[in-house]
XYZ file of C-alpha atoms in Angstrom:
667
model
C -4.993 2.346 -25.890
C -3.870 -0.920 -24.332
C -2.889 -0.663 -20.705
C -4.684 2.615 -20.078
C -7.743 2.985 -17.915
C -10.795 4.923 -18.929
C -12.203 7.710 -16.817
C -15.193 5.502 -15.945
C -12.983 2.747 -14.551
C -10.976 5.278 -12.508
C -14.176 6.663 -11.050
C -15.455 3.188 -10.286
C -12.305 2.348 -8.337
C -12.972 5.243 -5.974
C -16.528 4.145 -5.291
C -17.427 2.157 -2.194
C -18.064 -1.540 -2.510
C -21.736 -2.347 -2.840
C -22.928 -4.300 0.153
C -24.631 -7.624 -0.100
C -28.195 -8.074 1.048
C -27.157 -9.605 4.368
C -24.725 -6.776 5.129
C -27.255 -3.964 5.282
C -27.666 -2.254 8.612
C -31.158 -1.083 9.400
C -29.852 2.091 11.019
C -28.939 5.287 9.268
C -25.484 6.858 9.337
C -26.512 9.287 12.075
C -27.793 6.484 14.281
C -24.688 4.411 13.688
C -22.507 7.434 14.506
C -24.410 8.115 17.735
C -24.164 4.462 18.658
C -20.406 4.484 18.044
C -19.944 7.579 20.211
C -22.054 6.156 23.002
C -20.135 2.901 22.854
C -16.778 4.643 23.123
C -18.050 6.719 26.049
C -19.320 3.617 27.778
C -15.970 1.907 27.374
C -14.189 4.943 28.765
C -16.448 5.029 31.821
C -16.277 1.285 32.326
C -20.030 0.819 31.934
C -19.847 -1.572 28.992
C -19.539 -5.235 30.045
C -16.881 -7.439 28.579
C -19.393 -9.927 27.151
C -20.445 -7.521 24.423
C -20.729 -10.457 22.048
C -23.698 -11.771 24.021
C -25.527 -8.476 23.558
C -24.810 -8.528 19.851
C -26.085 -12.092 19.538
C -29.193 -11.126 21.483
C -29.783 -8.197 19.146
C -29.323 -10.482 16.168
C -31.771 -12.937 17.699
C -34.323 -10.163 18.261
C -33.917 -8.973 14.677
C -34.456 -12.533 13.478
C -37.604 -12.886 15.578
C -38.893 -9.589 14.152
C -38.328 -10.895 10.639
C -40.252 -14.058 11.489
C -43.153 -12.000 12.843
C -43.183 -9.846 9.715
C -43.072 -12.905 7.492
C -45.947 -14.436 9.414
C -48.050 -11.327 8.781
C -47.170 -11.243 5.047
C -45.044 -8.107 5.529
C -41.530 -7.407 4.366
C -38.764 -5.451 6.069
C -37.710 -2.375 4.091
C -33.928 -2.264 4.189
C -32.097 1.020 3.900
C -29.163 1.878 1.738
C -25.919 3.465 2.937
C -27.220 6.975 2.414
C -30.169 6.327 4.705
C -32.859 6.231 2.008
C -35.454 3.469 2.173
C -35.391 0.829 -0.554
C -38.210 -0.264 -2.841
C -40.731 -2.883 -1.833
C -43.015 -4.747 -4.221
C -46.421 -5.721 -2.869
C -48.121 -9.014 -3.499
C -50.261 -9.174 -6.652
C -53.848 -8.008 -6.267
C -56.964 -8.221 -8.381
C -56.580 -10.346 -11.499
C -58.766 -11.402 -14.401
C -62.093 -13.193 -13.929
C -62.041 -16.538 -15.702
C -64.632 -18.042 -18.028
C -66.107 -20.077 -15.159
C -69.650 -19.771 -13.815
C -69.767 -17.566 -10.682
C -71.230 -19.101 -7.531
C -74.150 -17.325 -5.843
C -74.947 -18.659 -2.381
C -78.420 -19.980 -1.576
C -79.267 -16.924 0.550
C -77.992 -14.660 -2.269
C -75.785 -12.759 0.163
C -72.405 -13.645 -1.328
C -70.973 -14.153 -4.788
C -67.799 -16.191 -5.385
C -65.783 -15.247 -8.460
C -62.944 -17.282 -9.944
C -59.707 -15.589 -10.982
C -56.506 -16.976 -12.496
C -54.970 -18.204 -9.258
C -57.530 -17.329 -6.578
C -61.187 -17.196 -5.661
C -62.630 -13.951 -4.316
C -65.730 -13.564 -2.177
C -67.833 -10.412 -2.568
C -70.857 -9.148 -0.691
C -73.997 -9.086 -2.829
C -75.422 -6.170 -0.847
C -72.395 -3.830 -0.880
C -70.424 -5.179 -3.890
C -67.258 -5.021 -1.754
C -64.521 -7.618 -1.508
C -64.726 -9.672 1.672
C -61.783 -12.036 1.235
C -59.351 -13.312 -1.354
C -58.247 -16.943 -1.113
C -55.097 -17.779 -3.047
C -55.168 -21.269 -4.571
C -52.094 -21.728 -6.763
C -48.894 -19.739 -6.297
C -45.403 -19.647 -7.730
C -44.273 -22.111 -5.076
C -46.504 -24.736 -6.685
C -44.822 -27.703 -8.276
C -45.331 -26.985 -11.943
C -43.307 -27.420 -15.087
C -42.956 -23.673 -15.590
C -41.968 -22.041 -12.277
C -42.530 -18.531 -13.642
C -46.207 -19.180 -14.381
C -48.377 -20.776 -11.688
C -51.138 -23.178 -12.741
C -54.499 -21.581 -13.400
C -57.873 -22.567 -11.997
C -60.001 -24.532 -14.455
C -63.189 -25.335 -12.498
C -65.046 -24.413 -9.293
C -68.179 -26.057 -7.886
C -70.092 -25.639 -4.654
C -70.032 -28.654 -2.350
C -73.224 -30.722 -2.182
C -72.750 -31.652 1.489
C -71.429 -28.423 2.978
C -72.312 -25.121 1.235
C -69.429 -23.416 3.082
C -66.938 -25.290 0.889
C -66.137 -25.226 -2.816
C -64.252 -27.688 -4.979
C -61.473 -26.034 -6.984
C -59.595 -27.768 -9.799
C -56.309 -26.495 -11.270
C -54.649 -27.021 -14.622
C -51.863 -29.112 -13.064
C -54.383 -31.684 -11.776
C -54.510 -30.577 -8.155
C -57.961 -30.378 -6.547
C -58.664 -28.332 -3.412
C -61.544 -28.385 -0.941
C -61.773 -24.725 0.091
C -63.708 -23.148 2.938
C -64.726 -19.845 1.367
C -65.948 -18.445 4.725
C -62.370 -18.306 6.041
C -59.259 -16.608 4.706
C -56.889 -19.458 5.583
C -54.833 -20.978 2.801
C -56.472 -24.191 1.540
C -54.774 -27.539 1.621
C -54.557 -29.853 -1.349
C -57.237 -32.548 -1.335
C -55.835 -34.865 -3.997
C -53.960 -34.982 -7.310
C -55.412 -36.460 -10.504
C -53.617 -39.330 -12.195
C -52.996 -37.513 -15.468
C -51.999 -34.220 -13.775
C -54.801 -32.458 -15.691
C -58.261 -31.173 -14.801
C -60.631 -29.629 -17.350
C -63.947 -29.740 -15.483
C -65.439 -31.295 -12.353
C -68.789 -32.256 -10.848
C -69.479 -33.487 -7.284
C -71.567 -36.611 -6.646
C -72.991 -38.125 -3.444
C -72.263 -41.731 -2.456
C -74.034 -43.674 0.305
C -77.327 -43.298 2.214
C -78.641 -39.754 2.751
C -77.685 -39.582 6.439
C -74.189 -41.015 5.896
C -73.480 -39.717 2.427
C -69.957 -38.977 1.296
C -68.962 -36.641 -1.500
C -66.913 -37.822 -4.454
C -65.713 -35.682 -7.350
C -65.882 -36.538 -11.039
C -62.924 -34.999 -12.879
C -62.648 -34.523 -16.638
C -59.025 -35.240 -17.513
C -57.585 -34.651 -20.954
C -54.027 -34.260 -22.219
C -55.154 -34.165 -25.867
C -57.904 -32.272 -27.689
C -59.467 -35.447 -29.109
C -59.585 -37.454 -25.886
C -61.604 -37.236 -22.687
C -61.394 -39.318 -19.494
C -63.723 -39.075 -16.508
C -62.401 -40.401 -13.195
C -64.133 -40.413 -9.818
C -62.099 -39.532 -6.715
C -63.057 -40.045 -3.083
C -60.229 -38.234 -1.366
C -56.653 -39.127 -2.210
C -57.038 -42.828 -1.416
C -59.808 -44.045 -3.724
C -60.394 -43.462 -7.436
C -62.270 -45.183 -10.238
C -62.346 -44.796 -14.003
C -65.819 -43.887 -15.310
C -65.630 -43.033 -19.029
C -63.210 -42.788 -21.928
C -64.343 -40.945 -25.042
C -62.520 -39.926 -28.222
C -63.624 -37.431 -30.834
C -61.468 -35.861 -33.519
C -61.510 -32.109 -33.736
C -60.720 -29.031 -31.703
C -63.103 -27.825 -29.022
C -63.994 -27.826 -25.341
C -64.486 -30.491 -22.669
C -67.569 -29.809 -20.533
C -69.377 -31.621 -17.709
C -72.641 -30.931 -15.857
C -74.558 -33.015 -13.289
C -78.151 -33.265 -12.033
C -79.803 -34.820 -8.973
C -76.587 -34.966 -6.935
C -74.710 -36.692 -9.720
C -77.293 -39.288 -10.778
C -77.390 -37.803 -14.295
C -74.319 -36.529 -16.146
C -74.279 -34.389 -19.283
C -71.031 -33.471 -20.998
C -69.398 -32.667 -24.300
C -66.158 -33.046 -26.190
C -65.795 -31.003 -29.377
C -69.136 -31.574 -31.201
C -70.152 -34.787 -29.399
C -72.703 -34.715 -26.589
C -72.891 -37.547 -24.044
C -75.477 -38.309 -21.357
C -74.961 -40.724 -18.480
C -77.380 -42.120 -15.925
C -76.362 -43.908 -12.737
C -76.661 -47.674 -13.161
C -78.176 -48.354 -9.727
C -80.241 -46.131 -7.504
C -78.280 -46.672 -4.286
C -74.468 -46.484 -4.252
C -72.706 -47.496 -1.043
C -69.056 -47.385 -2.136
C -67.021 -45.791 -4.874
C -66.412 -49.190 -6.452
C -70.162 -49.502 -7.102
C -70.325 -46.184 -8.935
C -71.052 -46.707 -12.633
C -73.035 -45.013 -15.402
C -74.798 -46.016 -18.594
C -73.689 -43.557 -21.279
C -75.230 -42.483 -24.583
C -73.504 -40.153 -27.047
C -74.272 -38.554 -30.396
C -72.886 -35.812 -32.648
C -74.407 -32.338 -32.733
C -74.549 -30.006 -35.767
C -71.918 -27.633 -34.335
C -69.020 -27.390 -31.910
C -70.387 -27.192 -28.383
C -69.427 -24.082 -26.419
C -71.874 -24.310 -23.491
C -74.749 -26.440 -22.208
C -77.371 -26.612 -19.477
C -79.876 -29.202 -18.271
C -83.367 -29.024 -16.804
C -85.305 -31.871 -15.182
C -89.096 -31.790 -15.530
C -91.781 -34.283 -14.497
C -95.502 -34.090 -15.336
C -96.531 -36.716 -12.774
C -95.063 -37.365 -9.345
C -94.363 -41.025 -10.043
C -93.126 -40.698 -13.619
C -89.505 -40.509 -14.705
C -88.031 -37.019 -14.927
C -87.453 -35.660 -18.387
C -83.969 -34.385 -19.186
C -84.145 -31.293 -21.396
C -80.754 -30.126 -22.655
C -79.729 -26.763 -24.098
C -76.600 -26.729 -26.261
C -74.865 -23.554 -27.463
C -72.925 -23.716 -30.727
C -69.754 -22.007 -31.938
C -71.612 -20.555 -34.959
C -74.389 -18.857 -32.978
C -77.181 -21.459 -32.857
C -78.861 -22.939 -29.775
C -80.165 -26.518 -29.911
C -82.872 -27.833 -27.577
C -83.134 -31.591 -27.019
C -86.473 -32.473 -25.412
C -86.492 -35.528 -23.137
C -83.062 -36.492 -24.455
C -82.393 -39.418 -22.104
C -85.652 -41.282 -22.820
C -85.231 -40.829 -26.574
C -81.662 -42.100 -26.504
C -82.722 -45.122 -24.467
C -85.485 -45.865 -26.993
C -83.062 -45.535 -29.916
C -80.623 -47.865 -28.152
C -83.324 -50.513 -27.671
C -84.483 -50.301 -31.296
C -80.922 -50.838 -32.590
C -81.802 -48.999 -35.782
C -79.183 -46.817 -37.443
C -81.868 -44.663 -39.084
C -83.301 -43.475 -35.769
C -81.658 -40.235 -34.641
C -82.454 -37.678 -32.002
C -83.818 -34.386 -33.313
C -83.248 -30.914 -31.907
C -85.195 -27.678 -31.965
C -82.999 -24.862 -33.287
C -82.888 -21.217 -32.150
C -80.585 -18.760 -33.879
C -79.993 -15.098 -33.078
C -76.322 -14.751 -32.118
C -73.994 -13.958 -35.011
C -70.966 -15.500 -33.287
C -70.512 -18.217 -30.684
C -73.019 -18.657 -27.868
C -70.901 -18.012 -24.786
C -73.487 -19.108 -22.225
C -77.057 -20.428 -22.156
C -79.152 -21.267 -19.084
C -82.662 -22.381 -18.197
C -84.796 -20.104 -16.059
C -85.918 -21.416 -12.690
C -89.420 -22.331 -13.927
C -88.233 -23.608 -17.315
C -90.408 -21.188 -19.297
C -87.455 -19.117 -20.502
C -83.879 -19.602 -21.549
C -81.227 -16.907 -21.185
C -78.281 -16.629 -23.560
C -75.399 -14.269 -24.210
C -72.475 -13.790 -26.570
C -70.172 -11.212 -28.096
C -73.033 -8.861 -29.072
C -73.031 -7.272 -25.558
C -76.692 -8.271 -25.242
C -78.511 -10.557 -22.819
C -81.284 -12.441 -24.673
C -84.355 -13.910 -22.958
C -86.223 -16.502 -25.031
C -89.828 -17.438 -24.233
C -90.004 -21.157 -24.953
C -93.708 -21.388 -25.831
C -93.858 -18.481 -28.275
C -90.152 -18.099 -29.243
C -90.501 -14.399 -28.443
C -87.260 -12.666 -27.529
C -86.590 -9.899 -25.015
C -83.258 -8.090 -24.897
C -81.095 -6.354 -22.350
C -78.763 -4.438 -24.711
C -75.747 -2.137 -24.431
C -73.837 -4.098 -21.821
C -70.265 -3.031 -21.140
C -68.746 -6.207 -22.598
C -69.388 -9.612 -24.095
C -71.444 -11.995 -21.972
C -69.192 -14.817 -20.762
C -71.223 -16.606 -18.075
C -74.807 -16.638 -16.825
C -75.965 -18.119 -13.517
C -79.558 -18.397 -12.260
C -80.046 -18.270 -8.488
C -81.662 -21.177 -6.667
C -84.791 -19.130 -5.980
C -84.921 -17.812 -9.538
C -85.112 -14.186 -8.414
C -81.659 -13.158 -9.662
C -79.288 -13.636 -12.571
C -75.521 -13.381 -12.275
C -73.871 -12.140 -15.482
C -70.108 -12.194 -15.985
C -68.797 -9.905 -18.746
C -65.454 -10.057 -20.519
C -64.492 -6.542 -19.368
C -63.558 -8.105 -16.018
C -66.853 -7.291 -14.349
C -69.831 -9.177 -12.943
C -73.266 -8.049 -11.835
C -76.373 -9.445 -10.173
C -79.633 -8.642 -11.975
C -83.116 -8.738 -10.519
C -85.312 -10.951 -12.697
C -88.373 -8.798 -11.969
C -86.939 -5.450 -13.117
C -83.756 -6.573 -14.929
C -81.798 -3.942 -13.005
C -78.448 -4.554 -11.313
C -78.464 -4.968 -7.549
C -74.708 -5.571 -7.259
C -71.745 -4.773 -9.487
C -68.125 -5.914 -9.213
C -65.476 -4.573 -11.560
C -61.731 -5.065 -11.668
C -58.988 -3.494 -13.726
C -60.192 -3.612 -17.340
C -56.954 -3.070 -19.250
C -56.108 -5.431 -22.098
C -54.615 -8.790 -21.144
C -53.604 -12.018 -22.791
C -56.160 -14.808 -23.120
C -55.786 -17.678 -20.654
C -57.697 -20.005 -22.987
C -58.776 -19.731 -26.601
C -61.861 -17.502 -27.042
C -65.054 -19.368 -27.909
C -65.553 -17.210 -30.996
C -62.274 -18.546 -32.412
C -63.156 -22.233 -32.082
C -64.196 -22.004 -35.733
C -62.278 -20.199 -38.456
C -63.015 -16.476 -38.694
C -61.877 -13.746 -41.051
C -60.336 -11.998 -38.039
C -58.053 -13.215 -35.287
C -57.037 -12.121 -31.800
C -53.361 -11.937 -30.807
C -52.173 -14.046 -27.912
C -50.281 -11.173 -26.284
C -50.817 -7.429 -25.895
C -48.483 -5.889 -28.477
C -49.186 -2.202 -27.815
C -48.302 -0.099 -24.763
C -51.238 0.729 -22.498
C -51.351 4.443 -21.529
C -51.892 5.110 -17.834
C -51.447 8.037 -15.459
C -51.959 8.997 -11.828
C -53.656 12.261 -10.961
C -51.360 14.261 -8.648
C -54.226 15.239 -6.339
C -55.422 11.616 -6.037
C -52.379 9.333 -5.871
C -54.502 6.347 -4.809
C -56.322 6.203 -8.163
C -54.936 4.785 -11.369
C -56.289 6.096 -14.672
C -55.768 3.565 -17.468
C -57.016 3.322 -21.045
C -59.320 0.355 -21.660
C -61.591 -1.006 -24.385
C -65.166 -2.304 -24.575
C -64.260 -5.700 -23.178
C -61.228 -7.875 -23.761
C -62.480 -9.366 -27.030
C -63.311 -5.960 -28.534
C -59.944 -4.570 -27.446
C -57.913 -7.476 -28.836
C -59.847 -8.066 -32.081
C -58.398 -6.446 -35.190
C -56.231 -3.466 -34.294
C -55.729 -2.800 -30.601
C -58.625 -0.682 -29.290
C -58.685 1.392 -26.099
C -60.982 4.446 -26.420
C -62.111 4.556 -22.761
C -60.457 5.873 -19.601
C -61.052 3.877 -16.430
C -60.478 5.369 -12.985
C -59.473 2.584 -10.631
C -59.217 2.961 -6.858
C -56.114 1.113 -5.666
C -57.131 1.266 -1.994
C -60.520 -0.433 -2.298
C -59.501 -2.113 -5.589
C -62.749 -1.198 -7.285
C -63.576 0.685 -10.452
C -64.600 4.271 -9.714
C -65.515 5.574 -13.159
C -65.215 4.901 -16.875
C -65.720 7.444 -19.642
C -64.913 7.594 -23.363
C -62.098 9.833 -24.592
C -62.720 8.949 -28.257
C -65.627 7.687 -30.329
C -66.799 4.185 -29.463
C -68.922 1.559 -31.191
C -69.669 -1.030 -28.524
C -72.857 -2.444 -30.054
C -74.034 -0.348 -33.029
C -72.682 -1.490 -36.403
C -69.337 -2.631 -35.022
C -68.726 -5.255 -37.705
C -68.401 -5.051 -41.490
C -70.490 -6.981 -44.001
C -67.519 -9.346 -44.402
C -67.362 -10.120 -40.696
C -64.358 -7.971 -39.776
C -64.557 -5.830 -36.632
C -64.595 -2.060 -37.113
C -61.564 -0.625 -35.355
C -62.075 2.091 -32.771
C -59.609 4.939 -32.111
C -56.644 4.196 -29.883
C -55.634 6.459 -27.010
C -51.854 6.794 -27.306
C -51.067 9.401 -24.615
C -52.668 10.762 -21.451
C -51.212 13.281 -19.004
C -52.529 15.254 -16.007
C -51.504 18.781 -15.122
C -49.620 19.424 -11.898
C -52.736 20.670 -10.087
C -54.820 17.730 -11.356
C -57.514 19.952 -12.885
C -56.615 19.318 -16.524
C -56.164 16.202 -18.600
C -54.601 16.012 -22.058
C -55.105 13.015 -24.343
C -54.035 12.027 -27.831
C -56.060 9.522 -29.858
C -55.465 8.311 -33.375
C -57.164 6.159 -35.982
C -56.209 5.003 -39.451
C -57.775 2.597 -41.965
C -56.958 -1.070 -41.542
C -54.651 -2.733 -44.030
C -57.467 -4.920 -45.310
C -59.455 -1.800 -46.293
C -56.776 -0.571 -48.709
C -56.094 -3.813 -50.563
C -57.830 -2.479 -53.670
C -55.738 0.706 -53.721
C -52.651 0.705 -55.931
C -49.291 0.452 -54.218
C -48.094 3.909 -55.274
C -51.207 5.570 -53.820
C -51.703 3.370 -50.767
C -49.436 5.331 -48.427
C -51.003 8.624 -49.470
C -54.491 7.156 -49.062
C -53.725 6.059 -45.501
C -51.961 9.330 -44.648
C -54.902 11.447 -45.796
C -57.316 9.438 -43.673
C -55.064 9.156 -40.654
C -56.814 10.943 -37.770
C -54.889 12.332 -34.787
C -56.565 14.513 -32.149
C -55.125 16.316 -29.156
C -57.854 16.980 -26.584
C -57.975 19.032 -23.400
C -60.324 17.917 -20.612
C -61.328 19.767 -17.466
C -61.502 17.283 -14.603
C -64.037 17.806 -11.841
C -62.850 18.256 -8.286
C -65.450 16.015 -6.633
C -65.461 13.128 -9.095
C -63.416 11.702 -11.949
C -65.664 12.945 -14.747
C -63.921 15.039 -17.399
C -65.487 17.631 -19.707
C -64.022 18.238 -23.154
C -62.839 21.851 -23.475
C -61.003 21.920 -26.802
C -59.741 19.645 -29.557
C -56.792 20.103 -31.910
C -56.731 18.254 -35.220
C -53.332 16.936 -36.341
C -51.329 18.692 -33.596
C -47.958 17.873 -35.212
C -46.782 18.514 -38.793
C -46.367 14.755 -39.040
C -49.031 13.240 -36.829
C -47.365 9.903 -36.413
C -44.211 11.616 -35.094
C -45.900 12.742 -31.885
C -44.165 10.899 -29.078
C -44.355 12.896 -25.871
C -46.708 14.949 -23.722
C -45.670 17.165 -20.833
C -47.245 19.931 -18.777
C -45.263 22.912 -17.451
C -44.112 22.231 -13.914
C -45.505 25.546 -12.616
C -48.775 27.245 -13.462
C -49.494 30.751 -12.263
C -53.022 30.812 -13.621
C -55.294 28.362 -15.411
C -55.709 30.718 -18.351
C -52.019 30.403 -19.127
C -52.046 26.647 -18.783
C -50.255 25.139 -21.747
C -49.213 21.705 -22.886
C -46.189 20.779 -24.946
C -46.303 18.137 -27.658
C -42.793 16.892 -28.262
C -41.887 15.684 -31.714
C -39.045 14.320 -33.733
C -37.280 15.246 -36.986
C -36.345 18.746 -35.858
C -39.872 19.954 -35.127
C -39.043 20.467 -31.456
C -41.899 21.315 -29.101
C -45.288 22.813 -29.916
C -47.065 24.637 -27.088
C -50.853 24.687 -27.111
C -53.173 26.650 -24.882
C -55.675 24.332 -23.201
C -58.648 26.717 -23.488
C -58.110 28.346 -26.854
C -56.429 25.370 -28.549
C -54.098 27.850 -30.254
C -50.356 28.126 -30.563
C -49.405 30.989 -28.205
C -45.763 30.927 -29.299
C -43.567 29.654 -32.063
C -42.295 26.071 -31.897
C -39.207 25.793 -29.764
C -36.231 23.652 -30.656
C -36.115 22.000 -27.241
C -35.725 18.247 -26.929
C -37.645 16.206 -24.340
C -36.331 16.634 -20.815
C -36.121 14.196 -17.947
C -39.638 15.038 -16.775
C -41.277 14.080 -20.057
C -43.521 11.020 -19.818
C -42.830 8.502 -22.517
C -45.582 6.515 -24.142
């Protein structure tokens, strides 16, 4: 009724006014009361000076200095509310997703530098532990979208000082970072186009007085590529402009301290050689370029210089990985292109030797140190070693994710392999066994750039965002570990229906992966694709929950046929066909006390009358004995709660008509 107040408004009028942020007092009510009493006593005894305002200003000054000290040490002051309870504090972001950029292994093979979205992280190759994290781009960066900082697009080790790395960002800023120190890097220069796709350092001047310039691939359109050379923020020079219609990647590699350049745009490969042998200034830097089209979109490349005689010109052998799975080898590419250019004949073309094993895009291909092998990897979760003389192949199968990047150490004794499940490892070339392993949080995440497998049209697609909730839980006895459902790599999890059949135990204190085990059936490498090229969907973990004592884990996984598999079924029978083949399992796991491994104790098929109605899991808050341990599966549509015994997998009592309570964990 008009003019009348509701009960809520009357209650609100009696409430105290909410203080602003600057009004909070850091002392509790009891402390403030004691202070008030002591102040009144001091006034009564004449002990309190008249210039009380000076003391208050001094206290305010001290509080301000404390805040400055906390801010300097990257800490925040936890303010308290009126009732004396401490407020919430959000920590700075940690971890992140490793990018599709070649890791950097130092010459002594003691450290590995990995590139993340907005930082580079240095790990020890002997202990696999994080040494330091250097933040590159933050939210305070000047970018068009203030809610999303620019991402790193390229990292290269400095040619003059191995303690520094060049880091390029998507907004065109380039940093010269000392990876041996944790100090925040300063910006070196900004590119003219405010873009940076790839970079390669080059030396200018005599050997004893050489200076280091950086070649930057700049591109604001998919069909255009510009290469500019920068010598600090003062000097720059345009090197190359190339256009090629299509949709692909822009790549750049260098050899002999920048004397030879090899790059690609879409399906065009270009090779450049320095015009003169000695360059004194940046203005003298110029290249003679040759370009030609390849049979496929270029996803990766690598170069190898060989010379049969000491005085002869080095041969440039180039490996090119294609988006459709083929690898092309161009022997002595530079000399052949120079000969074709001199002949001026349109019929003369450069020929390539073709190798084909990968069924999708070649994610990375590299020469071995001696040039007798090439190493390649893709979405098959297999590392392939090709013997160049005999074309014989050796395999390192059953990796935990798709191979994204491969790096060969300077001595040739180790390989660095980056996988798309947010992990990287160092392999010994003699035994092909890992000597170091780094793993981050492997939950599904959005793609920063388009996957290489999707550069060409496929029968399947990967969504840009994660559209399903990711189940996670914390074991009560180990609050420092996060247990989250993950898939067999980001591509496998995001392809087709969302897939997350594994449970990863992640230590939040050391920020390392402690364990990973399957809770449902998995198909990481064996027959995981149909004859039409569609991925075979794995079961999805929808719920996980730990008991109060942390000794039991309950999980629910489900699987149903994909929509494409029921296209030939009539419309009136399609729903029944899917319902009959819809699998839902409730599983009880006994978790070990010393480690995170879980043993399956019992499984319940279709735990609810309508499997897709299962929405909640909850354990009883008190357990007198493990034998009576039960779990409740909450449902909708009047089914109430079903109580299952964890050891017998039977219903010990009739379903109760109780709705979910406040303690129920939602999916």
